[in-house]
XYZ file of C-alpha atoms in Angstrom:
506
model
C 25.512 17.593 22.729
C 22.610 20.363 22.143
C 25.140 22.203 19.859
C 24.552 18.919 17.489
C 21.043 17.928 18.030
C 19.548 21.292 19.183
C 15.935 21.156 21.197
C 13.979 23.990 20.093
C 10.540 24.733 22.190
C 8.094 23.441 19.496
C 9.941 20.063 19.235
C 9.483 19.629 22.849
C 5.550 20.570 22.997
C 5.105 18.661 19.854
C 6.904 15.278 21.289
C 4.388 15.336 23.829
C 1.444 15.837 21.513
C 3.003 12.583 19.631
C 3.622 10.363 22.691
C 0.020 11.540 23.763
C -1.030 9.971 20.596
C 1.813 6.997 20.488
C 0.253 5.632 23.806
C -2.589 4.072 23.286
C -1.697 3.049 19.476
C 0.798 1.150 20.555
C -1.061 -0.676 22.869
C -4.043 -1.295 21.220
C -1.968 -2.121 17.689
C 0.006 -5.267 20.129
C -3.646 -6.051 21.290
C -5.285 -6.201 18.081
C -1.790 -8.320 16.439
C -2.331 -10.669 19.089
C 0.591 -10.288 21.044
C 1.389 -8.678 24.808
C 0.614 -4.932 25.110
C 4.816 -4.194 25.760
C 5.733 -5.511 22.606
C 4.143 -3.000 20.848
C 5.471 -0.229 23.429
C 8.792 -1.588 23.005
C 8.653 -0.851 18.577
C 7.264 2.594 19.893
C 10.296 3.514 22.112
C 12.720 2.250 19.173
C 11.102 3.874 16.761
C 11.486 7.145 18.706
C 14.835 7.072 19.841
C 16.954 4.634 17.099
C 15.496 5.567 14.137
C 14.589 9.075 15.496
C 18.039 9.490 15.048
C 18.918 8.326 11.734
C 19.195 10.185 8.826
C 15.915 10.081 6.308
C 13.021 11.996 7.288
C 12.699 14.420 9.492
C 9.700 15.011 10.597
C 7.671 11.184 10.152
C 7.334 9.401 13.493
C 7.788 5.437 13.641
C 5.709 2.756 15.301
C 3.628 -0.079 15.141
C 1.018 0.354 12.572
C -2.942 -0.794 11.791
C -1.256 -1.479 8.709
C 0.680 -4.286 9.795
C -1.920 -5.657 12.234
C -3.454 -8.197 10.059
C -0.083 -9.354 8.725
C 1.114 -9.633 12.225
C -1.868 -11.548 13.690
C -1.709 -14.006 10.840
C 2.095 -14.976 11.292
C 1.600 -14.941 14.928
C -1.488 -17.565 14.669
C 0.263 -19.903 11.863
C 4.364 -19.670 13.454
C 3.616 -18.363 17.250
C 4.965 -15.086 19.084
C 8.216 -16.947 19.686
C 8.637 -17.068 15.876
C 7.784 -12.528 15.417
C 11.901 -11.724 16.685
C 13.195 -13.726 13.384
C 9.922 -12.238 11.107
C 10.922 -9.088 11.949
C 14.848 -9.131 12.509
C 14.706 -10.873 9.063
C 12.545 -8.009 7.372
C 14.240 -5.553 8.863
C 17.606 -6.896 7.036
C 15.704 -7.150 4.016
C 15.038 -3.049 4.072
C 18.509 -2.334 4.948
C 20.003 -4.079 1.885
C 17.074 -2.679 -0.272
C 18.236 0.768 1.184
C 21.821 0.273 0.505
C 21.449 -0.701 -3.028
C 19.169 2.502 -3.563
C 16.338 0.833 -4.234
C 13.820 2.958 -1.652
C 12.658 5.411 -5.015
C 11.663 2.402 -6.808
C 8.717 1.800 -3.979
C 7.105 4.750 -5.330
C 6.324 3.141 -8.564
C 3.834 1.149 -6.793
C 0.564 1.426 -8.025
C -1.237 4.334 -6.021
C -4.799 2.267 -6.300
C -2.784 -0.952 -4.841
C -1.588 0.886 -1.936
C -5.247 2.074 -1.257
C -6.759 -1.035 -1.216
C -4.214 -2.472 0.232
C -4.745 -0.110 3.320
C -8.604 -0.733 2.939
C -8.827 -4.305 3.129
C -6.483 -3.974 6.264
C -9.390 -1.298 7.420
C -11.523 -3.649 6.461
C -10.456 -6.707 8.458
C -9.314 -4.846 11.398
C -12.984 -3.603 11.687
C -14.411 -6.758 10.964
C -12.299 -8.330 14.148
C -12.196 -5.286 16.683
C -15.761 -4.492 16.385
C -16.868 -8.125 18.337
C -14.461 -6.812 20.911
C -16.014 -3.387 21.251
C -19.268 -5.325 21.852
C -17.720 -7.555 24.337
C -18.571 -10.345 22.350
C -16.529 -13.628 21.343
C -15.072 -13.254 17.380
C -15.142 -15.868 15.091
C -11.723 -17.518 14.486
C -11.965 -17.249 10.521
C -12.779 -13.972 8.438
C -16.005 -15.695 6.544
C -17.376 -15.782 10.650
C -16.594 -13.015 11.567
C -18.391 -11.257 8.616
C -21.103 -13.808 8.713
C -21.711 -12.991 12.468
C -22.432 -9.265 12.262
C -26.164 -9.476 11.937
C -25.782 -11.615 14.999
C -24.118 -8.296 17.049
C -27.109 -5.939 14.940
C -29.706 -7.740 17.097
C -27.817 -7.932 20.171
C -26.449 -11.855 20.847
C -23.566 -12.241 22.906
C -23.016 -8.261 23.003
C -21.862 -7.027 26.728
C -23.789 -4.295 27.307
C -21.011 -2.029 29.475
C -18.491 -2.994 26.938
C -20.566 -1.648 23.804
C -20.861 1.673 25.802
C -17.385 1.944 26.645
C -16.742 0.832 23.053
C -18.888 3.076 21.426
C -18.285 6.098 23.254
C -14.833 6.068 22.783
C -15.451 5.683 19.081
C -17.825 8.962 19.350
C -15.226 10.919 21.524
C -12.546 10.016 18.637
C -15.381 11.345 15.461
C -16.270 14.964 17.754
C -13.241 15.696 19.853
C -10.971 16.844 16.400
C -14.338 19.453 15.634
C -12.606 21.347 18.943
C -9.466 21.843 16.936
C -7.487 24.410 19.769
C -8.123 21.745 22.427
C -7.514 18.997 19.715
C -4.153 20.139 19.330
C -2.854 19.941 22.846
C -5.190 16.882 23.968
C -5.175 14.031 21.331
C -8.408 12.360 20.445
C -7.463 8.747 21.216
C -5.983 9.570 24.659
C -8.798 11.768 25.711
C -11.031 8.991 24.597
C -9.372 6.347 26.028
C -9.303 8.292 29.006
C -12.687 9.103 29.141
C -13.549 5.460 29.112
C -10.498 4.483 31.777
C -12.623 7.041 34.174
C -15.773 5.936 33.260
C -14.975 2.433 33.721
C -13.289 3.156 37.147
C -15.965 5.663 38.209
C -18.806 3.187 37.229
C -17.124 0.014 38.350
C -17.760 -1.556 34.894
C -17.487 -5.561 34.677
C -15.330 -5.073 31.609
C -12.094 -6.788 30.649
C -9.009 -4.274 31.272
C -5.259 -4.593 29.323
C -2.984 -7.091 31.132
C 0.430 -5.482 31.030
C 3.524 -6.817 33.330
C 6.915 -5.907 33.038
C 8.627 -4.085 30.100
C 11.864 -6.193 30.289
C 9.596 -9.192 30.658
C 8.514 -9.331 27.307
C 11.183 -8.843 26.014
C 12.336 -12.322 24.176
C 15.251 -12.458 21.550
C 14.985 -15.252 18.988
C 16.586 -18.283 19.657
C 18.398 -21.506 17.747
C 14.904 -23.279 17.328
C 13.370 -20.047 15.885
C 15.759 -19.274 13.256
C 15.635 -22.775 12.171
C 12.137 -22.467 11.082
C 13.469 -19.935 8.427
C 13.758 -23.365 6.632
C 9.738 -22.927 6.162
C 9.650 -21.132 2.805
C 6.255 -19.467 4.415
C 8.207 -18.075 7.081
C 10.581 -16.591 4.409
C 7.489 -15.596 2.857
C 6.314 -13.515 5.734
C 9.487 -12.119 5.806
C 9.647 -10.700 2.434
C 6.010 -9.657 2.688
C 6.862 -7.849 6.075
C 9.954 -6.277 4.384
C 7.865 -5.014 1.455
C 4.675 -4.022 2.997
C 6.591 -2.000 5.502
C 8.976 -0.565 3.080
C 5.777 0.607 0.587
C 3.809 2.234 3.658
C 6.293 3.862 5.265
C 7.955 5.343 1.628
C 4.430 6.322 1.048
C 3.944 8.171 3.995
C 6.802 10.018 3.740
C 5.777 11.284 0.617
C 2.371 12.439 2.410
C 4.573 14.230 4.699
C 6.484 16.203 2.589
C 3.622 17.981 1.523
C 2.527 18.763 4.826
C 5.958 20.996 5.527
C 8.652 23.610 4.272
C 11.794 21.702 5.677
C 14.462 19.070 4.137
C 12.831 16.375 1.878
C 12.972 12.944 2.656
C 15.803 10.908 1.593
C 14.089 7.596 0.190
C 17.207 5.158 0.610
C 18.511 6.329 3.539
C 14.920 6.957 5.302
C 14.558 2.591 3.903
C 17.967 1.927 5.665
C 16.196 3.631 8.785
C 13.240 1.905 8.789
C 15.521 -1.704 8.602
C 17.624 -0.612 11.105
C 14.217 0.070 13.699
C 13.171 -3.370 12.388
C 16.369 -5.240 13.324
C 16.548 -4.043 16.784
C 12.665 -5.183 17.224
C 13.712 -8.344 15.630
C 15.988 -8.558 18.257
C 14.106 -8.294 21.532
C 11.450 -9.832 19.474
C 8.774 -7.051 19.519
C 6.528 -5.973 16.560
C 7.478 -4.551 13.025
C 7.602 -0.782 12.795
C 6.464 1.357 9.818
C 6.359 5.413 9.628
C 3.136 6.124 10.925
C 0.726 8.792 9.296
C -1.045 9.643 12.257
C 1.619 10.158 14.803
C 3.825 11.876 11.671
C 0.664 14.779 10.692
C 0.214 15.137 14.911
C 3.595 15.732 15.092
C 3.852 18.695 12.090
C 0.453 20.073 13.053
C 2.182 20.596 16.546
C 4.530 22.580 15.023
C 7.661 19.940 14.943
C 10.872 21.735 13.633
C 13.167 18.845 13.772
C 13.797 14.826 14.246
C 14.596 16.339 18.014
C 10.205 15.924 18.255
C 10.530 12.267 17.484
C 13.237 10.969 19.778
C 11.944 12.900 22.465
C 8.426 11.240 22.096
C 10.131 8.092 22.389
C 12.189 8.425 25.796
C 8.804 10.084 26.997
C 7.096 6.779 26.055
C 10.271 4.737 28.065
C 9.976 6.867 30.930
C 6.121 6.240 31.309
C 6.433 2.722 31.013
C 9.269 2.473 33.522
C 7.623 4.674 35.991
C 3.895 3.971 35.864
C 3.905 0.474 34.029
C 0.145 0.184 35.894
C -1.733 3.059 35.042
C -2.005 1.183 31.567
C -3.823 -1.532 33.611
C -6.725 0.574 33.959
C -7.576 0.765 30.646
C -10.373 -0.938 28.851
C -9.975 -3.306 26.312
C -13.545 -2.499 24.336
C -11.923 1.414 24.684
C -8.438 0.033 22.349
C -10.709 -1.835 19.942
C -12.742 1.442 19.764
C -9.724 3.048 18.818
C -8.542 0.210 16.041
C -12.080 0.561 14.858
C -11.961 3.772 13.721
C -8.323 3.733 12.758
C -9.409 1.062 10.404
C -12.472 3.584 9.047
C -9.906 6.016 8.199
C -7.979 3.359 6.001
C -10.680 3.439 3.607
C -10.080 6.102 1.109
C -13.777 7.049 1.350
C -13.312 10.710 -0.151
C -11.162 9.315 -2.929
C -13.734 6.345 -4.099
C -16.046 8.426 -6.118
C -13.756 10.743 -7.763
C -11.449 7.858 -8.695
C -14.176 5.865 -10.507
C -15.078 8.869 -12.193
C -11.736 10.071 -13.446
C -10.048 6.666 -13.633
C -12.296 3.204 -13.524
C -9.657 1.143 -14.282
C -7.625 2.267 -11.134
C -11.126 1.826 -9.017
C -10.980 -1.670 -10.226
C -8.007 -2.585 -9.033
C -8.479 -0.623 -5.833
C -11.482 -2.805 -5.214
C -10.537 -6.129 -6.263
C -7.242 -5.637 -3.916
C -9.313 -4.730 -1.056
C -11.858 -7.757 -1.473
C -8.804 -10.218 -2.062
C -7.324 -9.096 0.907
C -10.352 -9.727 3.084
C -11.113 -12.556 1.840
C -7.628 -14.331 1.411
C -4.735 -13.016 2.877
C -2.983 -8.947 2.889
C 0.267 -11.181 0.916
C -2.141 -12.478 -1.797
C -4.343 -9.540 -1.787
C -1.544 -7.267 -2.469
C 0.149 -9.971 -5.343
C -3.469 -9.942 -7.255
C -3.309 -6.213 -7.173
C 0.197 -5.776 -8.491
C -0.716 -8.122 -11.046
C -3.625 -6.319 -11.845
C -2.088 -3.230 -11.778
C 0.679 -4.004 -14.237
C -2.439 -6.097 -16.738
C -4.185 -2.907 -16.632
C -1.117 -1.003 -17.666
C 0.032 -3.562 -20.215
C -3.208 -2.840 -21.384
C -3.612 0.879 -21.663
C -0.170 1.049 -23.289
C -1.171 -1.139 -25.530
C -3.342 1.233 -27.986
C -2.960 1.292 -31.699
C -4.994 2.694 -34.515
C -5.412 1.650 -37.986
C -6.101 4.410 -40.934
C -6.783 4.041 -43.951
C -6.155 6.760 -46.872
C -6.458 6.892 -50.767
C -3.494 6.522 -52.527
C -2.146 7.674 -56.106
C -4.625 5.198 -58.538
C -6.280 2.018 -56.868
C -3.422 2.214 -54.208
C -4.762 1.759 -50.661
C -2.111 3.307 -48.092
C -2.880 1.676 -44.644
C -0.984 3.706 -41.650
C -1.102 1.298 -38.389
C 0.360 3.411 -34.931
C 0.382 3.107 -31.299
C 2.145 0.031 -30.066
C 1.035 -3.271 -31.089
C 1.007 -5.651 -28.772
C -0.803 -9.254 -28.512
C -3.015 -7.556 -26.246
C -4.959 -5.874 -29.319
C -3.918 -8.601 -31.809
C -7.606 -9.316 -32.432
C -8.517 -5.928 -33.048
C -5.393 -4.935 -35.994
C -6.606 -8.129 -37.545
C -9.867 -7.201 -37.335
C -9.124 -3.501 -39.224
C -6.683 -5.468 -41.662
C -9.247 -8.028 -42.520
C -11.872 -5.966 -43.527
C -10.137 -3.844 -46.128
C -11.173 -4.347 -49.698
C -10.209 -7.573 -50.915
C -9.702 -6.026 -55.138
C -7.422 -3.212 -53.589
C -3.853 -3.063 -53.699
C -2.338 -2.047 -50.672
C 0.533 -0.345 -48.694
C 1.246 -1.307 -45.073
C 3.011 1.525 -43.346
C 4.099 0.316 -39.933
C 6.574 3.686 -39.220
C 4.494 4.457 -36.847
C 4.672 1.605 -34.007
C 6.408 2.845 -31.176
C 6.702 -1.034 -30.512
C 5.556 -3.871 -31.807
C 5.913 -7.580 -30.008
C 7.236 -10.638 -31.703
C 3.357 -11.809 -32.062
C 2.070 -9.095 -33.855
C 5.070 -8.767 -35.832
C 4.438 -12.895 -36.807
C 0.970 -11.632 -37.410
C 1.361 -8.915 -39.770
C 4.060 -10.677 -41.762
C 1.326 -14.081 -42.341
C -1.625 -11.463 -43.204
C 0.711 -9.792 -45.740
C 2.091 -12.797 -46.985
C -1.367 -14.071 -47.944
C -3.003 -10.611 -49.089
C 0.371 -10.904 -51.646
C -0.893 -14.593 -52.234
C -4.617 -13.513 -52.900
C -3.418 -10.625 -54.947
C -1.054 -12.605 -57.078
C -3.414 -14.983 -57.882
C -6.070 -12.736 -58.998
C -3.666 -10.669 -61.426
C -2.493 -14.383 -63.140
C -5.744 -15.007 -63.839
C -6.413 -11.861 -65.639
C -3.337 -12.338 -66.998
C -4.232 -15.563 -68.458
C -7.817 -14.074 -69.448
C -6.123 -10.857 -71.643
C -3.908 -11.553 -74.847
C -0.827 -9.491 -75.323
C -1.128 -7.722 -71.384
C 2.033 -9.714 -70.110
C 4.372 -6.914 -70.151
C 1.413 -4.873 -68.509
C 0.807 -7.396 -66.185
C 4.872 -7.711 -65.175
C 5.026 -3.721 -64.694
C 1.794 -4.582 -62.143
C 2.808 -7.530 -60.317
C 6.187 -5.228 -59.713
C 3.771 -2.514 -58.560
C 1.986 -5.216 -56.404
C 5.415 -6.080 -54.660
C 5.838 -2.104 -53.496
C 2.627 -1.751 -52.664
C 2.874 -4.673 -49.991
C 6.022 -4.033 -48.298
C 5.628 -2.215 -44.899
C 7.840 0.926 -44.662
C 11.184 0.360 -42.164
């Protein structure tokens, strides 16, 4: 077996780092979706040891995600938890046939800027909800509330005093604990703060509300007839879709990121999508939460020096074994300490460092970074993401859309008019513009060689303008015709002149 899948040292120190970082993710993700702590431990321990194994990545760890949290809470409020096994089973499907039929590379064609605010509205709205917890107070059922209630918190109303210091010190442990970067490495940030504020909590005797967690097998809950009937719902086939896609982009996306961060084999896109279905499935199946490659756990586990996919299944049976043998030390923890957490895993969704840069290099990509992010908190991550994408691909249709009208002296009164780029309906108004203001006494030569393309608008366009500008032109060289005796022949040899002049070059 070890002659196969060989354990070097640094995969076993750096599965430990991972789980030590896993832990309290996956609990506090299942929190935050609204769902029972072991569901999310359950997606942990498959991701680590099913899709560990698989052939993909190497080196990118799988697990619940802050990126799915708002997704998940909003299926599991509209359909109920009974309905998550056939959400996710049925995404998970969805990435396997994607995967099969090679379509994983074509996720990278996303638009960088709708990825990013994809990821910051979810920042955004995962703040927005987990920061009423970290104050121990009550949050508003609908997003418009919750943001309307945070001057509310500011001043203190219906904030729990030893919940906004557990809260808040975990969320300061998290910020200065990386600064200590030897230590860093070996002891995680989120479980040394979350067990910081365990201890505190115990060691003070805190009145603060602790994570309910029973048995693993418990919670586990495989879909049943009545559940897969409600795939008849087209929004439950909805959710599915946007779970398969949202899933598929992030974890594609962070396997890029991870390639940079190491030497070893690349990632293979379709096989690392059939992967990620396969994790999903088997969650579908014992009705846990949707998995995506992770960012966090995946840099923890190459900063720790991971050699091989040995790191990630190992992190996974370490997560098993602690929830089989000490299923109650999670009982200890603090729920303002996991919202802490989620609070500042949602800051660090918001491409901060990349905002001002962006807008100066690229506004048009700020834009639609923004207006995704602002959809998404204030409608829904599925709409949020479609207006993006659609944005996206406007703003595209529009850059590619350029074309450029010059104007040069030809041989006698001959105007040659050179029109490139790619002509599109998109800058219909502006050609006509150039075209319309040319001298109306001028005979002229529309050379349209240089269109890369040209839609069936423009090309309607440009045949009416030069069918009148022949019109106009043939009408002023009858009447001069009419006015000067003996200038017929003069006046055929022009109108034949006219004819060429008019005719746009192939």
């Amino acid at each position: 077996m070890f002659r196969t899948f060989p354990i070097h040292r640094a995969d076993l120190t750096a599965s430990l780092v991972v789980f030590l970082v896993a832990l309290p993710l996956c609990v506090g993700v299942a929190v935050a979706s609204g769902v029972p702590a072991e569901l999310g431990l359950i997606t942990g321990i498959v991701g680590g040891l099913l899709v560990g194994l698989l052939p993909g990545s190497s080196l990118q760890v799988s697990g619940p995600a802050a990126g799915l949290t708002v997704l998940v809470f909003e299926a599991v409020q509209r359909f109920g938890v009974g309905a998550l096994g056939v959400l996710v089973l049925g995404a998970g499907l969805v990435q396997i046939v994607l995967g099969v039929l090679r379509l994983g590379r074509w996720f990278r064609a996303v638009s960088v800027a709708v990825v990013q605010g994809m990821l910051a509205g979810i920042g955004l709205v995962l703040m927005a909800g987990q920061v009423y917890v970290v104050a121990g107070a009550e949050a508003p059922a609908s997003m418009a509330g919750k943001l309307s209630g945070l001057p509310g918190l500011v001043t203190g109303t219906g904030v729990s005093g030893p919940a906004l210091a557990v809260g808040a010190g975990t969320v300061a442990v998290l910020v200065l604990w990386p600064r200590w970067r030897r230590v860093a490495r070996v002891l995680p940030a989120p479980l040394v703060a979350v067990g910081a504020a365990a201890g505190a909590t115990a060691l003070f005797r805190l009145p603060v509300e602790r994570i309910r967690v029973g048995g693993l097998f418990d919670a586990v809950r495989p879909p049943g007839g009545d559940d897969w009937a409600r795939l008849a719902d087209l929004g439950m086939v909805g959710t599915v879709l946007a779970f398969a896609l949202i899933a598929s982009a992030e974890s594609l996306f962070s396997a890029a990121a991870v390639d940079r961060m190491h030497r070893g084999p690349r990632t293979d896109y379709d096989k690392e999508l059939v992967a990620q279905g396969a994790g999903n499935t088997v969650c579908g199946v014992l009705g846990a939460l949707p998995m995506t490659a992770v960012i966090v756990r995946s840099s923890a586990n190459v900063d720790a020096g991971a050699r091989t996919k040995a790191s990630r299944v190992l992190h996974g049976l370490w997560l098993l074994l602690f929830v089989a043998a000490l299923p109650g030390a999670l009982g200890v923890i603090p729920v303002a300490a996991l919202a802490g957490v989620l609070v500042h895993a949602g800051f660090k969704l918001l491409p901060v460092r990349v905002l001002v840069p962006l807008w100066r290099a690229h506004r048009g990509e700020a834009v639609v970074l923004g207006v995704t992010a602002v959809t998404v908190v204030a409608t829904s991550l599925f709409e949020g993401v479609l207006v993006g994408l659609l944005l996206a691909v406007a703003k595209t249709a529009w850059d590619m859309s350029h074309v450029h009208v010059e104007t040069v002296e030809g041989p006698g009164a001959l105007l040659l008019v050179r029109v490139t780029g790619n002509a599109t309906f998109l800058r219909l108004p502006k050609l006509l513009d150039a075209l319309d203001a040319l001298p109306a006494d001028r005979k002229v030569r529309l050379e349209l060689s240089g269109l890369r393309h040209t839609d069936h608008a423009c090309a309607a366009e440009l045949e009416g303008w030069a069918a009148q500008r022949e019109a106009r032109q043939a009408g002023v060289e009858g009447e001069r015709a009419g006015a000067g005796a003996g200038s017929g022949a003069g006046a055929g040899e022009e109108d034949g002149q006219r004819e060429g002049a008019l005719s746009s070059a192939p």
